[in-house]
Amino acid sequence: MDFVYHDVVPLGVVPYPAKGQENQESPNQNLRGMKMKLPLLIAKHSDRLVKAGIDQGLAEVEIILCHLLDVDRLKLYLDGEKQLQQQHLVQLEEIVQRRATRYPLQYILGEAWFYGRCFSVSPAVMVPTPETEMLCEAAMGFIRSREYKKPRILDIGAGSGVISVTLANEIQDCSITAVDISDEALEIARQNASKLGGEEKIEFLRSDFFSTVDANNGFDLILSNPPYISEDEYRELPPEVLADPKISLVADDDGLGAIASIIDAAPNYLAPGGRIMLEIGYNQADRVSLLTEKDDRFRYITILKDLNDIDRVVILACDD
């Protein structure tokens, strides 16, 4: 078996805000009749967030204001002389106060950006991360390198649908099966597909990994961002990450249980020439490699590094 390591190219997609904390304040305190132009408001709340430990406090305040005013960042500053209405001042205070508890801004706003699209999210699904965008890039690169007329793709643990919806929009013609054990997550994924496009290409299916997936389908690509954090690592996570559903984060066998289960079953659902792509933890590449070395069904493994030079995506093949 050959082991190949590649560096990943920067994706150039929308970045994610940082995280932090703040002291509690009454959101309505001294707001009645308050007048403050946008630059001063931005500076005030940015300073509050930075002092609370949020490295990118300015970016977070910009995101909040763009959300409240329904404008982009450029428009926000072009209207710099504008004064916020009372309702917006109150909402801004409420959001900053909630964010100060280290609760994810994405859950507060009910939305998260992924690969240039604004997805609806709730505490029933993980907040998507840039690392998973890398998984999508790898998937699209593989599909485009083959002359598939209509590739069949299986997304295991679909969550909010960021992977499936992204691929459905970026790949001209494909058939995607998106599975998740959570009915609430599947409903959010359906809403995102309806809102962002690609709905007609995706079948949403309740399944615990492969439990209700038809083995006769023969998928050209099976991919997943599975839970891969150990219980010990979980206890050390920042509050923002702890707000994610634990079932989406933690796996048994020191974080390798879900990955091992997928690797064991996936070849039975793979079409000839197909690939398995998994997001993995920072310290799991060697252990995943050992799993495949013990399984003679696998021909080779490729490991992709993220922008921080950390092993992040594993690609498995059972044939050429």
CSV table of C-alpha atoms in Angstrom, one decimal:
chain,number,residue,atom,x,y,z
A,1,MET,CA,0.0,0.0,0.0
A,2,ASP,CA,1.3,3.5,-1.0
A,3,PHE,CA,1.0,6.4,1.4
A,4,VAL,CA,0.9,9.8,-0.2
A,5,TYR,CA,0.8,13.2,1.6
A,6,HIS,CA,-0.3,16.3,-0.2
A,7,ASP,CA,-0.6,19.9,0.9
A,8,VAL,CA,-3.9,21.6,0.4
A,9,VAL,CA,-4.4,24.8,-1.6
A,10,PRO,CA,-6.1,27.7,0.2
A,11,LEU,CA,-9.8,27.7,-0.6
A,12,GLY,CA,-10.4,31.4,-0.5
A,13,VAL,CA,-13.9,31.1,1.0
A,14,VAL,CA,-15.7,33.1,3.6
A,15,PRO,CA,-13.8,33.0,6.9
A,16,TYR,CA,-15.4,32.2,10.2
A,17,PRO,CA,-15.6,34.5,13.2
A,18,ALA,CA,-13.5,33.9,16.3
A,19,LYS,CA,-14.9,33.2,19.8
A,20,GLY,CA,-14.8,34.8,23.3
A,21,GLN,CA,-16.6,36.0,26.3
A,22,GLU,CA,-18.1,39.2,28.0
A,23,ASN,CA,-19.6,40.5,31.2
A,24,GLN,CA,-23.3,40.4,31.5
A,25,GLU,CA,-25.3,43.7,30.8
A,26,SER,CA,-28.9,44.5,30.6
A,27,PRO,CA,-29.6,44.7,26.8
A,28,ASN,CA,-32.0,47.7,27.3
A,29,GLN,CA,-29.9,49.6,29.7
A,30,ASN,CA,-29.8,53.4,28.8
A,31,LEU,CA,-30.8,52.7,25.2
A,32,ARG,CA,-33.9,54.8,25.1
A,33,GLY,CA,-33.2,57.8,22.9
A,34,MET,CA,-29.5,56.9,22.5
A,35,LYS,CA,-27.8,58.2,19.4
A,36,MET,CA,-24.6,56.8,18.1
A,37,LYS,CA,-23.3,56.6,14.6
A,38,LEU,CA,-22.2,53.2,13.2
A,39,PRO,CA,-18.4,53.6,13.4
A,40,LEU,CA,-18.8,54.5,17.1
A,41,LEU,CA,-21.1,51.6,17.7
A,42,ILE,CA,-18.7,49.2,16.0
A,43,ALA,CA,-15.8,50.5,17.9
A,44,LYS,CA,-17.7,50.3,21.2
A,45,HIS,CA,-18.8,46.8,20.9
A,46,SER,CA,-15.6,45.6,19.2
A,47,ASP,CA,-13.7,46.9,22.3
A,48,ARG,CA,-16.1,45.1,24.6
A,49,LEU,CA,-15.6,41.8,22.8
A,50,VAL,CA,-11.8,42.2,22.5
A,51,LYS,CA,-11.6,42.9,26.2
A,52,ALA,CA,-13.7,39.8,26.8
A,53,GLY,CA,-11.1,37.7,25.0
A,54,ILE,CA,-12.5,37.5,21.5
A,55,ASP,CA,-9.6,38.0,19.1
A,56,GLN,CA,-11.7,39.0,16.2
A,57,GLY,CA,-14.2,41.2,18.0
A,58,LEU,CA,-14.4,43.6,15.1
A,59,ALA,CA,-15.3,40.9,12.7
A,60,GLU,CA,-18.0,39.6,15.0
A,61,VAL,CA,-19.6,43.0,15.4
A,62,GLU,CA,-19.6,43.5,11.7
A,63,ILE,CA,-21.3,40.2,11.2
A,64,ILE,CA,-23.9,41.0,13.7
A,65,LEU,CA,-24.7,44.4,12.2
A,66,CYS,CA,-24.8,43.1,8.7
A,67,HIS,CA,-27.3,40.5,9.9
A,68,LEU,CA,-29.5,43.0,11.7
A,69,LEU,CA,-29.4,45.6,8.9
A,70,ASP,CA,-29.5,43.1,6.0
A,71,VAL,CA,-26.5,44.7,4.3
A,72,ASP,CA,-23.1,43.5,3.2
A,73,ARG,CA,-19.9,44.8,4.9
A,74,LEU,CA,-19.2,47.4,2.2
A,75,LYS,CA,-22.7,48.8,2.5
A,76,LEU,CA,-22.3,48.9,6.3
A,77,TYR,CA,-19.4,51.3,6.1
A,78,LEU,CA,-20.8,53.3,3.2
A,79,ASP,CA,-23.7,54.1,5.5
A,80,GLY,CA,-21.3,55.1,8.3
A,81,GLU,CA,-23.2,58.3,9.1
A,82,LYS,CA,-26.4,56.3,9.7
A,83,GLN,CA,-27.8,55.9,13.2
A,84,LEU,CA,-29.4,52.7,14.3
A,85,GLN,CA,-33.0,52.5,15.1
A,86,GLN,CA,-34.1,51.7,18.7
A,87,GLN,CA,-35.0,48.1,17.9
A,88,HIS,CA,-31.6,47.5,16.3
A,89,LEU,CA,-29.8,48.9,19.3
A,90,VAL,CA,-31.7,46.6,21.6
A,91,GLN,CA,-31.0,43.6,19.3
A,92,LEU,CA,-27.4,44.4,19.1
A,93,GLU,CA,-27.1,44.6,22.9
A,94,GLU,CA,-29.0,41.3,23.3
A,95,ILE,CA,-26.8,39.5,20.8
A,96,VAL,CA,-23.5,40.8,22.3
A,97,GLN,CA,-24.7,39.8,25.8
A,98,ARG,CA,-25.6,36.3,24.6
A,99,ARG,CA,-22.3,35.9,22.8
A,100,ALA,CA,-20.5,37.0,26.0
A,101,THR,CA,-21.6,33.7,27.5
A,102,ARG,CA,-19.3,31.9,24.9
A,103,TYR,CA,-22.4,30.7,23.1
A,104,PRO,CA,-21.7,30.4,19.4
A,105,LEU,CA,-22.6,33.4,17.3
A,106,GLN,CA,-23.8,31.1,14.6
A,107,TYR,CA,-26.5,29.6,16.9
A,108,ILE,CA,-27.5,33.1,18.1
A,109,LEU,CA,-28.0,34.3,14.5
A,110,GLY,CA,-29.3,31.0,13.3
A,111,GLU,CA,-27.0,30.9,10.4
A,112,ALA,CA,-23.4,30.0,9.4
A,113,TRP,CA,-21.4,30.6,6.3
A,114,PHE,CA,-19.9,27.6,4.4
A,115,TYR,CA,-18.3,27.6,1.0
A,116,GLY,CA,-19.7,31.0,0.2
A,117,ARG,CA,-23.3,30.1,1.2
A,118,CYS,CA,-25.4,31.1,4.3
A,119,PHE,CA,-26.7,27.9,5.9
A,120,SER,CA,-29.4,27.8,8.6
A,121,VAL,CA,-28.2,26.1,11.8
A,122,SER,CA,-29.5,25.3,15.2
A,123,PRO,CA,-28.1,23.5,18.3
A,124,ALA,CA,-29.3,20.3,16.7
A,125,VAL,CA,-26.4,20.4,14.2
A,126,MET,CA,-22.7,21.2,14.3
A,127,VAL,CA,-21.5,24.6,13.4
A,128,PRO,CA,-19.7,24.0,10.1
A,129,THR,CA,-15.9,24.6,10.0
A,130,PRO,CA,-13.4,25.5,7.3
A,131,GLU,CA,-11.8,22.1,7.7
A,132,THR,CA,-14.9,20.5,6.2
A,133,GLU,CA,-14.7,22.9,3.2
A,134,MET,CA,-11.4,21.1,2.5
A,135,LEU,CA,-13.3,17.8,2.4
A,136,CYS,CA,-15.7,19.3,-0.1
A,137,GLU,CA,-12.8,20.5,-2.2
A,138,ALA,CA,-11.2,17.0,-2.3
A,139,ALA,CA,-14.6,15.5,-3.2
A,140,MET,CA,-15.1,17.9,-6.1
A,141,GLY,CA,-11.6,17.4,-7.3
A,142,PHE,CA,-12.0,13.7,-7.5
A,143,ILE,CA,-15.4,13.9,-9.2
A,144,ARG,CA,-14.2,16.3,-11.8
A,145,SER,CA,-11.2,14.2,-12.6
A,146,ARG,CA,-13.4,11.3,-13.7
A,147,GLU,CA,-15.8,11.2,-16.6
A,148,TYR,CA,-18.9,10.5,-14.6
A,149,LYS,CA,-22.2,11.1,-16.3
A,150,LYS,CA,-24.0,11.2,-13.0
A,151,PRO,CA,-21.8,10.3,-10.0
A,152,ARG,CA,-23.5,8.7,-6.9
A,153,ILE,CA,-22.4,10.3,-3.6
A,154,LEU,CA,-23.1,9.2,0.0
A,155,ASP,CA,-22.8,11.8,2.7
A,156,ILE,CA,-22.7,10.1,6.2
A,157,GLY,CA,-23.7,12.2,9.1
A,158,ALA,CA,-25.1,15.0,7.0
A,159,GLY,CA,-26.0,17.4,9.8
A,160,SER,CA,-27.1,20.7,8.4
A,161,GLY,CA,-26.4,19.5,4.9
A,162,VAL,CA,-23.4,21.7,4.2
A,163,ILE,CA,-21.5,18.9,2.4
A,164,SER,CA,-24.5,17.6,0.3
A,165,VAL,CA,-25.9,21.0,-0.6
A,166,THR,CA,-22.4,22.3,-1.5
A,167,LEU,CA,-21.7,19.4,-3.8
A,168,ALA,CA,-25.2,19.5,-5.3
A,169,ASN,CA,-24.6,23.1,-6.2
A,170,GLU,CA,-21.0,22.8,-7.4
A,171,ILE,CA,-21.3,19.5,-9.4
A,172,GLN,CA,-23.4,19.9,-12.5
A,173,ASP,CA,-25.1,16.5,-12.4
A,174,CYS,CA,-25.0,14.1,-9.5
A,175,SER,CA,-27.1,12.0,-7.2
A,176,ILE,CA,-26.5,12.4,-3.5
A,177,THR,CA,-27.8,10.4,-0.5
A,178,ALA,CA,-27.5,12.3,2.7
A,179,VAL,CA,-28.0,10.3,5.9
A,180,ASP,CA,-28.2,11.3,9.5
A,181,ILE,CA,-29.5,9.6,12.7
A,182,SER,CA,-31.2,12.9,13.8
A,183,ASP,CA,-34.6,13.7,12.4
A,184,GLU,CA,-34.1,17.4,13.4
A,185,ALA,CA,-30.8,17.6,11.6
A,186,LEU,CA,-32.4,16.1,8.5
A,187,GLU,CA,-35.1,18.7,8.6
A,188,ILE,CA,-32.6,21.5,8.8
A,189,ALA,CA,-30.6,19.9,5.9
A,190,ARG,CA,-33.8,19.8,3.8
A,191,GLN,CA,-34.5,23.4,4.5
A,192,ASN,CA,-31.0,24.4,3.4
A,193,ALA,CA,-31.3,22.4,0.2
A,194,SER,CA,-34.6,24.1,-0.5
A,195,LYS,CA,-33.2,27.5,0.2
A,196,LEU,CA,-29.8,27.3,-1.4
A,197,GLY,CA,-30.5,24.9,-4.3
A,198,GLY,CA,-29.7,21.3,-5.2
A,199,GLU,CA,-32.8,19.9,-3.5
A,200,GLU,CA,-33.7,17.8,-6.5
A,201,LYS,CA,-30.3,16.1,-6.5
A,202,ILE,CA,-30.4,15.0,-2.8
A,203,GLU,CA,-32.2,12.1,-1.1
A,204,PHE,CA,-32.4,12.6,2.7
A,205,LEU,CA,-32.5,9.4,4.7
A,206,ARG,CA,-32.6,8.6,8.4
A,207,SER,CA,-29.8,6.2,9.1
A,208,ASP,CA,-27.2,5.3,11.7
A,209,PHE,CA,-24.2,5.3,9.4
A,210,PHE,CA,-25.1,2.6,6.8
A,211,SER,CA,-28.0,0.9,8.7
A,212,THR,CA,-30.7,1.8,6.1
A,213,VAL,CA,-28.5,2.5,3.1
A,214,ASP,CA,-29.0,0.1,0.1
A,215,ALA,CA,-25.8,-1.8,-0.5
A,216,ASN,CA,-26.7,-2.3,-4.1
A,217,ASN,CA,-26.4,1.4,-4.9
A,218,GLY,CA,-22.7,1.4,-5.7
A,219,PHE,CA,-21.6,4.8,-4.7
A,220,ASP,CA,-18.7,6.5,-6.6
A,221,LEU,CA,-17.9,8.6,-3.5
A,222,ILE,CA,-18.6,8.0,0.2
A,223,LEU,CA,-17.6,10.9,2.4
A,224,SER,CA,-18.1,11.9,6.0
A,225,ASN,CA,-17.1,14.4,8.7
A,226,PRO,CA,-17.7,11.8,11.5
A,227,PRO,CA,-17.3,12.3,15.2
A,228,TYR,CA,-13.6,11.9,16.0
A,229,ILE,CA,-12.9,13.5,19.3
A,230,SER,CA,-12.1,11.4,22.4
A,231,GLU,CA,-13.8,11.9,25.8
A,232,ASP,CA,-10.5,13.3,27.2
A,233,GLU,CA,-10.2,15.8,24.4
A,234,TYR,CA,-13.9,16.7,24.8
A,235,ARG,CA,-13.4,17.8,28.3
A,236,GLU,CA,-10.8,20.3,27.2
A,237,LEU,CA,-12.8,21.9,24.4
A,238,PRO,CA,-13.8,25.6,24.5
A,239,PRO,CA,-17.4,26.4,25.4
A,240,GLU,CA,-18.3,27.3,21.8
A,241,VAL,CA,-17.4,23.8,20.6
A,242,LEU,CA,-19.1,22.2,23.6
A,243,ALA,CA,-22.4,23.8,22.4
A,244,ASP,CA,-22.3,21.5,19.3
A,245,PRO,CA,-24.3,18.2,19.7
A,246,LYS,CA,-22.0,15.8,21.6
A,247,ILE,CA,-23.0,12.9,19.3
A,248,SER,CA,-21.5,14.9,16.4
A,249,LEU,CA,-18.2,15.3,18.2
A,250,VAL,CA,-17.3,12.3,20.4
A,251,ALA,CA,-16.5,8.8,19.3
A,252,ASP,CA,-15.4,5.8,21.4
A,253,ASP,CA,-12.1,4.0,21.1
A,254,ASP,CA,-10.2,7.1,21.9
A,255,GLY,CA,-12.0,9.0,19.1
A,256,LEU,CA,-11.5,6.4,16.4
A,257,GLY,CA,-14.7,4.4,16.8
A,258,ALA,CA,-16.8,6.1,14.2
A,259,ILE,CA,-14.0,6.3,11.6
A,260,ALA,CA,-13.2,2.6,12.1
A,261,SER,CA,-16.9,1.7,11.6
A,262,ILE,CA,-17.1,3.6,8.4
A,263,ILE,CA,-13.9,2.2,7.0
A,264,ASP,CA,-15.0,-1.3,7.9
A,265,ALA,CA,-18.4,-1.0,6.1
A,266,ALA,CA,-17.8,1.4,3.3
A,267,PRO,CA,-16.2,-0.9,0.8
A,268,ASN,CA,-19.4,-2.9,0.7
A,269,TYR,CA,-21.2,0.2,-0.7
A,270,LEU,CA,-18.5,1.4,-3.0
A,271,ALA,CA,-18.7,1.2,-6.8
A,272,PRO,CA,-15.6,0.1,-8.8
A,273,GLY,CA,-13.1,3.0,-8.9
A,274,GLY,CA,-14.9,4.8,-6.1
A,275,ARG,CA,-13.3,6.6,-3.1
A,276,ILE,CA,-13.9,7.0,0.6
A,277,MET,CA,-13.1,10.4,2.0
A,278,LEU,CA,-13.1,11.2,5.7
A,279,GLU,CA,-12.3,14.2,7.8
A,280,ILE,CA,-10.0,13.1,10.7
A,281,GLY,CA,-8.5,14.5,13.9
A,282,TYR,CA,-5.1,16.1,14.1
A,283,ASN,CA,-3.5,13.0,15.6
A,284,GLN,CA,-5.3,10.2,13.8
A,285,ALA,CA,-3.6,9.8,10.4
A,286,ASP,CA,-1.2,7.1,11.7
A,287,ARG,CA,-3.9,5.1,13.4
A,288,VAL,CA,-6.2,5.3,10.3
A,289,SER,CA,-3.3,4.1,8.2
A,290,LEU,CA,-2.8,1.1,10.5
A,291,LEU,CA,-6.5,0.3,10.2
A,292,THR,CA,-6.3,0.1,6.4
A,293,GLU,CA,-3.0,-1.8,6.4
A,294,LYS,CA,-4.8,-4.6,8.3
A,295,ASP,CA,-7.6,-4.7,5.6
A,296,ASP,CA,-6.5,-6.2,2.3
A,297,ARG,CA,-9.6,-4.6,0.6
A,298,PHE,CA,-7.8,-1.2,0.4
A,299,ARG,CA,-5.3,-0.5,-2.4
A,300,TYR,CA,-3.9,2.8,-1.2
A,301,ILE,CA,-4.4,5.8,1.1
A,302,THR,CA,-3.9,9.5,0.5
A,303,ILE,CA,-3.7,12.0,3.4
A,304,LEU,CA,-4.3,15.8,2.8
A,305,LYS,CA,-2.9,18.4,5.1
A,306,ASP,CA,-4.8,21.6,6.0
A,307,LEU,CA,-3.5,25.1,6.0
A,308,ASN,CA,-1.9,24.6,9.4
A,309,ASP,CA,0.1,21.6,8.1
A,310,ILE,CA,-2.2,19.2,10.1
A,311,ASP,CA,-3.4,15.9,8.6
A,312,ARG,CA,-7.1,16.5,8.0
A,313,VAL,CA,-8.6,14.4,5.2
A,314,VAL,CA,-8.0,10.8,4.4
A,315,ILE,CA,-8.8,9.3,1.0
A,316,LEU,CA,-9.1,5.6,0.6
A,317,ALA,CA,-9.3,3.5,-2.5
A,318,CYS,CA,-10.1,-0.2,-3.0
A,319,ASP,CA,-8.9,-0.2,-6.6
A,320,ASP,CA,-7.6,2.2,-9.3
